[in-house]
mmCIF file of N, CA and C in Angstrom:
data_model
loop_
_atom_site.group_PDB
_atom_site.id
_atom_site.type_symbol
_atom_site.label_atom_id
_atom_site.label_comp_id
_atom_site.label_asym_id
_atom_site.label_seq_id
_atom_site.Cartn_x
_atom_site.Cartn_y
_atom_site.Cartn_z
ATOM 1 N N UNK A 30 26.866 255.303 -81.721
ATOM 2 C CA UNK A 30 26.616 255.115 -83.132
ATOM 3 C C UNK A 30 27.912 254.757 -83.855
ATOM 4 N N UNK A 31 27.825 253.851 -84.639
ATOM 5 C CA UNK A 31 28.621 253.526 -85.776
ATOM 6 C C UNK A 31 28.505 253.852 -86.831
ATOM 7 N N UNK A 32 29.175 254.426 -87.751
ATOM 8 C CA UNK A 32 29.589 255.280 -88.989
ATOM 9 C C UNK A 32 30.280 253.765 -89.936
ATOM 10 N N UNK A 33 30.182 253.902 -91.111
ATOM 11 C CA UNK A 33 30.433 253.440 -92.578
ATOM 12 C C UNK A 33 31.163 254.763 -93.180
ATOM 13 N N UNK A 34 32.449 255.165 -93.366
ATOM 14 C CA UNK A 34 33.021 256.020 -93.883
ATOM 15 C C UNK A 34 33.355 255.754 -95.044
ATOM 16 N N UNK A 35 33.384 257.047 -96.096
ATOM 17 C CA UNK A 35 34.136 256.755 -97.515
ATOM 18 C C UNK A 35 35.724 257.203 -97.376
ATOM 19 N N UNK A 36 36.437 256.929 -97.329
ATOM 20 C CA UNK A 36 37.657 257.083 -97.100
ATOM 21 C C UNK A 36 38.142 257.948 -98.033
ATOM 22 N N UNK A 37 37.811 257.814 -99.642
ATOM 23 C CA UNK A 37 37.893 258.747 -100.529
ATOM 24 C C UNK A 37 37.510 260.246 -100.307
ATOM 25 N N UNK A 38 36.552 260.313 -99.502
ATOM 26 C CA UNK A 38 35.637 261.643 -99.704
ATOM 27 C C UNK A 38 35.349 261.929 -98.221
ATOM 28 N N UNK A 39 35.440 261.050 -97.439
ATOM 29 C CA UNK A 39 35.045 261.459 -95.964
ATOM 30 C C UNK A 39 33.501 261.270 -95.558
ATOM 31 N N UNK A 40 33.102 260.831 -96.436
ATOM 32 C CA UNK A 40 31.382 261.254 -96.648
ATOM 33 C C UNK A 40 30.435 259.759 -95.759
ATOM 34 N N UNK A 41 30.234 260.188 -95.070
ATOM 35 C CA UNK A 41 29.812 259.327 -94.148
ATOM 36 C C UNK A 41 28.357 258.533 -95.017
ATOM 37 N N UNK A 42 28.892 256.992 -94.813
ATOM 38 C CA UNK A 42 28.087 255.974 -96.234
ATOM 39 C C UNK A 42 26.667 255.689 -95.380
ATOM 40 N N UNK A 43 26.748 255.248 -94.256
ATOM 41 C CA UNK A 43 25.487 254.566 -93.166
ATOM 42 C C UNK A 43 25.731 255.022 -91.942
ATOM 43 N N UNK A 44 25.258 254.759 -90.694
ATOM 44 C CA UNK A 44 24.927 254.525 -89.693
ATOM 45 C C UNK A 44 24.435 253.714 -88.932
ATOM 46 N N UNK A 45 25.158 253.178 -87.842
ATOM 47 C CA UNK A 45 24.464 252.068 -87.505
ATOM 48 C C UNK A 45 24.368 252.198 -85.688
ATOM 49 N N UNK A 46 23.362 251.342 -85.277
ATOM 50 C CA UNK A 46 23.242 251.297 -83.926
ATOM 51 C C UNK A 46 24.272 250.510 -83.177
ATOM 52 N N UNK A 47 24.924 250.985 -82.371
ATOM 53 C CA UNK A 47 25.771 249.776 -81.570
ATOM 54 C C UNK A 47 24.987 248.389 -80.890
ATOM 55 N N UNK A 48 25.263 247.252 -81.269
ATOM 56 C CA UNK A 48 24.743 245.976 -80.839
ATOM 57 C C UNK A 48 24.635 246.248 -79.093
ATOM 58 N N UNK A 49 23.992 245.921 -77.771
ATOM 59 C CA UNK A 49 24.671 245.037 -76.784
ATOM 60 C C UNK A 49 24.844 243.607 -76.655
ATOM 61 N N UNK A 50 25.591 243.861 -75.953
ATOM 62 C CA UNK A 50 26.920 242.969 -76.071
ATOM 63 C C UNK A 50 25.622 241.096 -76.040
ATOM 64 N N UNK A 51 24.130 241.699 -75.505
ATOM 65 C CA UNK A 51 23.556 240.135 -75.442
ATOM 66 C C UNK A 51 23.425 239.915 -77.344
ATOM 67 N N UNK A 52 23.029 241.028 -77.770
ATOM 68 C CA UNK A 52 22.701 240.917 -79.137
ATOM 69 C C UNK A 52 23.634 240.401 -79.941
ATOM 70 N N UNK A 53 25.011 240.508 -79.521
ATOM 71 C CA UNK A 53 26.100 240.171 -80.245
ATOM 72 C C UNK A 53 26.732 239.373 -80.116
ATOM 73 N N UNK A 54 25.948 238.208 -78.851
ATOM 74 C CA UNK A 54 26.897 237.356 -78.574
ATOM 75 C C UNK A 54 25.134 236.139 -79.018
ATOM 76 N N UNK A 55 24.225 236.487 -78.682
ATOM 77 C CA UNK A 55 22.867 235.754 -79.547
ATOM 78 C C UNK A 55 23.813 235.600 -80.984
ATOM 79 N N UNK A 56 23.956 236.241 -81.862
ATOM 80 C CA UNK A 56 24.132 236.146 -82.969
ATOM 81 C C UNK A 56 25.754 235.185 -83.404
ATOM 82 N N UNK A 57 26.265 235.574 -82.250
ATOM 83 C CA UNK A 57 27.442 234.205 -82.223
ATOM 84 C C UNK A 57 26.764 233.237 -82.456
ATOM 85 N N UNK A 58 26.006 232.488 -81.254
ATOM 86 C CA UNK A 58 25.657 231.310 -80.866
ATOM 87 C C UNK A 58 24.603 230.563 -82.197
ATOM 88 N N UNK A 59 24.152 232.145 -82.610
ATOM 89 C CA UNK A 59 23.307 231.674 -84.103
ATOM 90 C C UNK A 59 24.204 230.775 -84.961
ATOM 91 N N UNK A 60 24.858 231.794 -85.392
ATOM 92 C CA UNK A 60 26.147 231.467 -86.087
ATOM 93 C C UNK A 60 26.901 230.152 -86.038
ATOM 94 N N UNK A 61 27.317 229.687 -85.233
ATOM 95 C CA UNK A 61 27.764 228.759 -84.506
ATOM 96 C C UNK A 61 26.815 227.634 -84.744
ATOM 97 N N UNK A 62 25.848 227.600 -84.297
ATOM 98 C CA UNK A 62 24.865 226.675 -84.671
ATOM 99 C C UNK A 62 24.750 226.163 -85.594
ATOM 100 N N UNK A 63 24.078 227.439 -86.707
ATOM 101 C CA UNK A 63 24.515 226.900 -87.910
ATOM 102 C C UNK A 63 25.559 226.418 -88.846
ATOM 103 N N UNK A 64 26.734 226.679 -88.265
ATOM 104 C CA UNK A 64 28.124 226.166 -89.302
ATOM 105 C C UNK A 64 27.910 224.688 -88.081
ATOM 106 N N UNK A 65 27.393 224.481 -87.053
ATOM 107 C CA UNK A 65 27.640 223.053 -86.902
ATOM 108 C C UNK A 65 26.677 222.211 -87.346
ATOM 109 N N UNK A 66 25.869 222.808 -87.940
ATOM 110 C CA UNK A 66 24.465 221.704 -88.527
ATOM 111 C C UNK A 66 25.016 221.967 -89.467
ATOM 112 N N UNK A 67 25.820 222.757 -90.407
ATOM 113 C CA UNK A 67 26.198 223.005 -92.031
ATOM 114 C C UNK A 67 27.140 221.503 -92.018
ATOM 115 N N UNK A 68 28.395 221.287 -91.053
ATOM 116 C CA UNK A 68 29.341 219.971 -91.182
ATOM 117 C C UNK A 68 28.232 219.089 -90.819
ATOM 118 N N UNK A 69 27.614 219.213 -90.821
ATOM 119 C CA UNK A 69 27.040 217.127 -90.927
ATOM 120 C C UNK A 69 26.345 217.399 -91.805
ATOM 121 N N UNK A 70 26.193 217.868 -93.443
ATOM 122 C CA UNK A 70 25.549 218.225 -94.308
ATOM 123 C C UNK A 70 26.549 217.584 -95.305
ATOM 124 N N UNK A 71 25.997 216.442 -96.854
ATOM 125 C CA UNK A 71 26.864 216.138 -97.678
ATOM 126 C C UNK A 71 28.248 217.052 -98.634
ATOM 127 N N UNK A 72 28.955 216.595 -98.341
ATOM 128 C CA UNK A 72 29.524 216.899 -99.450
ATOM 129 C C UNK A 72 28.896 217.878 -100.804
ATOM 130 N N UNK A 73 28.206 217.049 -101.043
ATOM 131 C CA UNK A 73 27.818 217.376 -102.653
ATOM 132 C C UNK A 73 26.367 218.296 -102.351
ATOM 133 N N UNK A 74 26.087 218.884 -101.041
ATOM 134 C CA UNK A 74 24.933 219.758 -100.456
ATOM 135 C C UNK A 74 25.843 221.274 -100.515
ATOM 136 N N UNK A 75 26.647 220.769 -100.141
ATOM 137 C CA UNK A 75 27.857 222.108 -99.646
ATOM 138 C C UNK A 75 28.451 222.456 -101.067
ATOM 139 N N UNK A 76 28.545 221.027 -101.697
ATOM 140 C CA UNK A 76 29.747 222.648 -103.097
ATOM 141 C C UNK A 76 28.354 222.961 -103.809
ATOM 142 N N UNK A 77 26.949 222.280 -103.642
ATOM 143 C CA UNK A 77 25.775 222.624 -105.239
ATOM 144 C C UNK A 77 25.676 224.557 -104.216
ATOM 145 N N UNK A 78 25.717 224.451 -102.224
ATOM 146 C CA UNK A 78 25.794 225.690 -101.867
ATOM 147 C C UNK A 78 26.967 226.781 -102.308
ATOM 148 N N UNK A 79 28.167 226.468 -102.447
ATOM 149 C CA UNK A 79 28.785 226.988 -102.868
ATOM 150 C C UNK A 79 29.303 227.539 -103.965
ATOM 151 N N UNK A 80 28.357 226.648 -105.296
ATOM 152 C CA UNK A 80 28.187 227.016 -106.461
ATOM 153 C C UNK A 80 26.954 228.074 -106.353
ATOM 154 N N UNK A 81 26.151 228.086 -105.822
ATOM 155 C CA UNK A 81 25.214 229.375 -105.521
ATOM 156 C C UNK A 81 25.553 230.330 -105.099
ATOM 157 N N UNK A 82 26.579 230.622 -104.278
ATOM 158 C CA UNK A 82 26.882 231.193 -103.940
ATOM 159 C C UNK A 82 28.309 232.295 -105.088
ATOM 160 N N UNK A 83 28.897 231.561 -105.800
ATOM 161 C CA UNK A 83 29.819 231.998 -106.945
ATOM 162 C C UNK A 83 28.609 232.528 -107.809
ATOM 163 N N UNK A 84 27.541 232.003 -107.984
ATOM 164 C CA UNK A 84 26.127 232.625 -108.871
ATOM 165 C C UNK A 84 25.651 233.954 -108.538
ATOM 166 N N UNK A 85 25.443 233.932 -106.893
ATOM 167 C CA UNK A 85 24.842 235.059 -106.823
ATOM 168 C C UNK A 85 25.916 236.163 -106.743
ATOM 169 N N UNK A 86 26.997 235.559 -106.068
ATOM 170 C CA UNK A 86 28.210 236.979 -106.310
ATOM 171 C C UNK A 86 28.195 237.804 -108.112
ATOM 172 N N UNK A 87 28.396 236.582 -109.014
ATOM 173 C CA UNK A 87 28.448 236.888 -110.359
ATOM 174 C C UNK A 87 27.145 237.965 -110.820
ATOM 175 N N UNK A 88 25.612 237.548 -110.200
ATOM 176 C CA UNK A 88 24.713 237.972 -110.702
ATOM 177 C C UNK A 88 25.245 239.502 -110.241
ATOM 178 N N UNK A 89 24.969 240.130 -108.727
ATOM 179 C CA UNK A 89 25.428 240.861 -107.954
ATOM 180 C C UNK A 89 26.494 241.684 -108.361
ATOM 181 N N UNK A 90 27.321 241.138 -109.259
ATOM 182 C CA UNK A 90 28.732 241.920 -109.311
ATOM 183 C C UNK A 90 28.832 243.083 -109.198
ATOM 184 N N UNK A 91 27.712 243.752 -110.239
ATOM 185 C CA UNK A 91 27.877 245.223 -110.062
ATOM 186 C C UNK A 91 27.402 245.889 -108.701
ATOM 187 N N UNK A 92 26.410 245.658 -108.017
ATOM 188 C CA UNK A 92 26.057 245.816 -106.652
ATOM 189 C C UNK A 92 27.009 245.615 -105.520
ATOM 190 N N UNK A 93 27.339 244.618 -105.546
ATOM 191 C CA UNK A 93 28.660 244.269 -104.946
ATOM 192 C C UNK A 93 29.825 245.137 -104.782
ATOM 193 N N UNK A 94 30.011 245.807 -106.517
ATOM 194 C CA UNK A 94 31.446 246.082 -106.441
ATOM 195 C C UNK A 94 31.050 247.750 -106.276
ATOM 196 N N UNK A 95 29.799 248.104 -106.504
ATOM 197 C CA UNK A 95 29.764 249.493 -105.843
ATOM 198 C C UNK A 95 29.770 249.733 -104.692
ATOM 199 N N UNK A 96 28.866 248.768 -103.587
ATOM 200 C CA UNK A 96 29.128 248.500 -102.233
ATOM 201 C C UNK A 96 30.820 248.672 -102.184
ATOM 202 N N UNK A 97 31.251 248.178 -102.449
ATOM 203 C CA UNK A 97 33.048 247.984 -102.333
ATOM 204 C C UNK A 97 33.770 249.158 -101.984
ATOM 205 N N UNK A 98 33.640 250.020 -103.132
ATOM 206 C CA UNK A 98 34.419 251.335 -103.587
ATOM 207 C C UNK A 98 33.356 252.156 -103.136
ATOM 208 N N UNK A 99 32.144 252.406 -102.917
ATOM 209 C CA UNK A 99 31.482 253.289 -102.011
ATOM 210 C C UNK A 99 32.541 253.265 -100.155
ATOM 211 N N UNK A 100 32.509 252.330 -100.144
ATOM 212 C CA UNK A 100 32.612 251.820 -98.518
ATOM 213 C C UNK A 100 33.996 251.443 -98.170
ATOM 214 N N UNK A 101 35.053 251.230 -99.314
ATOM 215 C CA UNK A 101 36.280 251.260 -98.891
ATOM 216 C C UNK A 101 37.048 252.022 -99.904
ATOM 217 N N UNK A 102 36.780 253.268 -100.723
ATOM 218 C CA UNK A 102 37.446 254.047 -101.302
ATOM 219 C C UNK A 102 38.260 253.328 -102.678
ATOM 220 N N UNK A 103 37.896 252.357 -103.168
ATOM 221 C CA UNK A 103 38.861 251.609 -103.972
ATOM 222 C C UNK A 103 38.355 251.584 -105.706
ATOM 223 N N UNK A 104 38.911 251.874 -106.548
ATOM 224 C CA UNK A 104 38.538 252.029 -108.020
ATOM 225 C C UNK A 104 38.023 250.667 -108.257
ATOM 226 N N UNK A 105 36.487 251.095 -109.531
ATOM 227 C CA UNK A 105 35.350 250.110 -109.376
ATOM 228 C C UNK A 105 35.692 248.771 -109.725
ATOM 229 N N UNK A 106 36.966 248.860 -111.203
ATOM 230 C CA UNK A 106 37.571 247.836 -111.717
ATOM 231 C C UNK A 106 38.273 247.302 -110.690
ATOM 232 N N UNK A 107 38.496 247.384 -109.737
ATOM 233 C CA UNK A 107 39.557 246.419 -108.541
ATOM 234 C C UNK A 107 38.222 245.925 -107.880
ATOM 235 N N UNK A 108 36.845 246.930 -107.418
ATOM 236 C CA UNK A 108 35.781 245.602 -106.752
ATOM 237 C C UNK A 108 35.320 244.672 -107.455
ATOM 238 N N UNK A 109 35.190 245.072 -108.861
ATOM 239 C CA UNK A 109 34.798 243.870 -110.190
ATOM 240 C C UNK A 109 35.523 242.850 -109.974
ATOM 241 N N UNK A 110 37.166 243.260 -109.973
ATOM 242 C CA UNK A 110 37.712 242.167 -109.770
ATOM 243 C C UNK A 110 37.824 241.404 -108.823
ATOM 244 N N UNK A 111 36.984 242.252 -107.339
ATOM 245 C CA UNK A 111 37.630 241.060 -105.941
ATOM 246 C C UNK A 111 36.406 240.388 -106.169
ATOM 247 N N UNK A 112 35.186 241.092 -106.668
ATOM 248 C CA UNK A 112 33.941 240.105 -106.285
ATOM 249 C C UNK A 112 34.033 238.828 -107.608
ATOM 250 N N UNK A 113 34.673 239.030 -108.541
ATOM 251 C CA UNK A 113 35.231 237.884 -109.633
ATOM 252 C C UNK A 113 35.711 236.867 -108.587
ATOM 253 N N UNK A 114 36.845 236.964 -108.128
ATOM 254 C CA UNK A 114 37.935 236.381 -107.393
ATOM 255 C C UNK A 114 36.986 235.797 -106.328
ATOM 256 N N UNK A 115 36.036 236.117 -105.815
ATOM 257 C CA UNK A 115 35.532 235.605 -104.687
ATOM 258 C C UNK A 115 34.362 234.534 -104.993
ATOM 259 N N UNK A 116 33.927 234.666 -106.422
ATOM 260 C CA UNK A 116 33.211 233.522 -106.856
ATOM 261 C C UNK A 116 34.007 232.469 -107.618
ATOM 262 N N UNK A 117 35.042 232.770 -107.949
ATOM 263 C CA UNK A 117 36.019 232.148 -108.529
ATOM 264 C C UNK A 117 36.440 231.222 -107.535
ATOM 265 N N UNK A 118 36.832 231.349 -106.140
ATOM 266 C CA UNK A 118 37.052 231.060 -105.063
ATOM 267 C C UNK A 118 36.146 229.977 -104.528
ATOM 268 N N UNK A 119 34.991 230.204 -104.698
ATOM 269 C CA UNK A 119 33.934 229.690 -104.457
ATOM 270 C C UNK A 119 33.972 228.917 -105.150
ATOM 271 N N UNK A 120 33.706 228.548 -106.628
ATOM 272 C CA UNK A 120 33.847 227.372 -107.447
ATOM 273 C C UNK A 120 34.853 226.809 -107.259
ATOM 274 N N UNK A 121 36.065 226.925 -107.038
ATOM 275 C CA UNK A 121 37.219 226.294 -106.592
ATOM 276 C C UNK A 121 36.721 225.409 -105.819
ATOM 277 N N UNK A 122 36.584 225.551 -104.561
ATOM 278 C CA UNK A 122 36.376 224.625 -103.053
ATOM 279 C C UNK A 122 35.460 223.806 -103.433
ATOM 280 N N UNK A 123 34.185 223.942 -104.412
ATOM 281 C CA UNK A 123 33.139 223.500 -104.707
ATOM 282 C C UNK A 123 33.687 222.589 -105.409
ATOM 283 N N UNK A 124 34.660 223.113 -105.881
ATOM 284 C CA UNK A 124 35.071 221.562 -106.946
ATOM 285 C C UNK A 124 36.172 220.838 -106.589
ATOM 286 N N UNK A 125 37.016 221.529 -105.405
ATOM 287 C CA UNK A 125 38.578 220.649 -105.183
ATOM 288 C C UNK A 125 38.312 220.336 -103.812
ATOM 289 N N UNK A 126 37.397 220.922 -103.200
ATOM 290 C CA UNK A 126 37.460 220.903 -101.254
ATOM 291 C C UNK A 126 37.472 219.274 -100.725
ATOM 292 N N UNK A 127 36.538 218.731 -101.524
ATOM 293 C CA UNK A 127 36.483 216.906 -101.031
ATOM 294 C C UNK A 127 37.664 216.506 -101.271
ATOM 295 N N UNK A 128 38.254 216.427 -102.054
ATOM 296 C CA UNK A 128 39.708 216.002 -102.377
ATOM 297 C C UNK A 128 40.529 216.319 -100.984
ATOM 298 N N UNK A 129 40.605 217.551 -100.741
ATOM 299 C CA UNK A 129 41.497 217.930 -99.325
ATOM 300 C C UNK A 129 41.256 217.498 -98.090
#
């Protein structure tokens, strides 16, 4: 078993089953798959995804940033701010990535 610890409190957040190793390597190959059908996908498919993606972080924020500081001990105003930063991030690439 795998544990989700609060680091703050000790207080054990989840539990989880250990993968084997076929389950975890299926989910590579998933993975994989899909980021290689994602590159032959337009340009302008990938940032309208990546602008959805800065959306749903924003919608989420507060969910997000309690997930955060539940699960890595960190004050709520610093997850507000990483999950900001990470849609922020997101609109970035969405708007400068073709250029690079």
């Amino acid at each position: 078993m795998l544990q989700s610890v609060n680091p703050a409190n000790l207080q054990v957040v989840k539990t989880y089953s250990q993968m084997q190793h076929s389950e975890v390597n299926k989910i590579i190959d998933l993975s994989n798959d899909a980021f290689e059908e994602f590159t032959q996908t337009s340009f302008s498919y990938r940032s309208k995804m990546m602008m959805n993606a800065a959306n749903v972080l924003r919608v989420k924020k507060e969910e997000y940033s309690k997930l955060m500081t539940l699960e890595m001990g960190k004050p709520i105003a610093q997850s507000r701010s990483e999950v900001e930063k990470c849609a922020w991030v997101c609109e970035y690439y969405a708007e400068n990535a073709e250029k690079f």
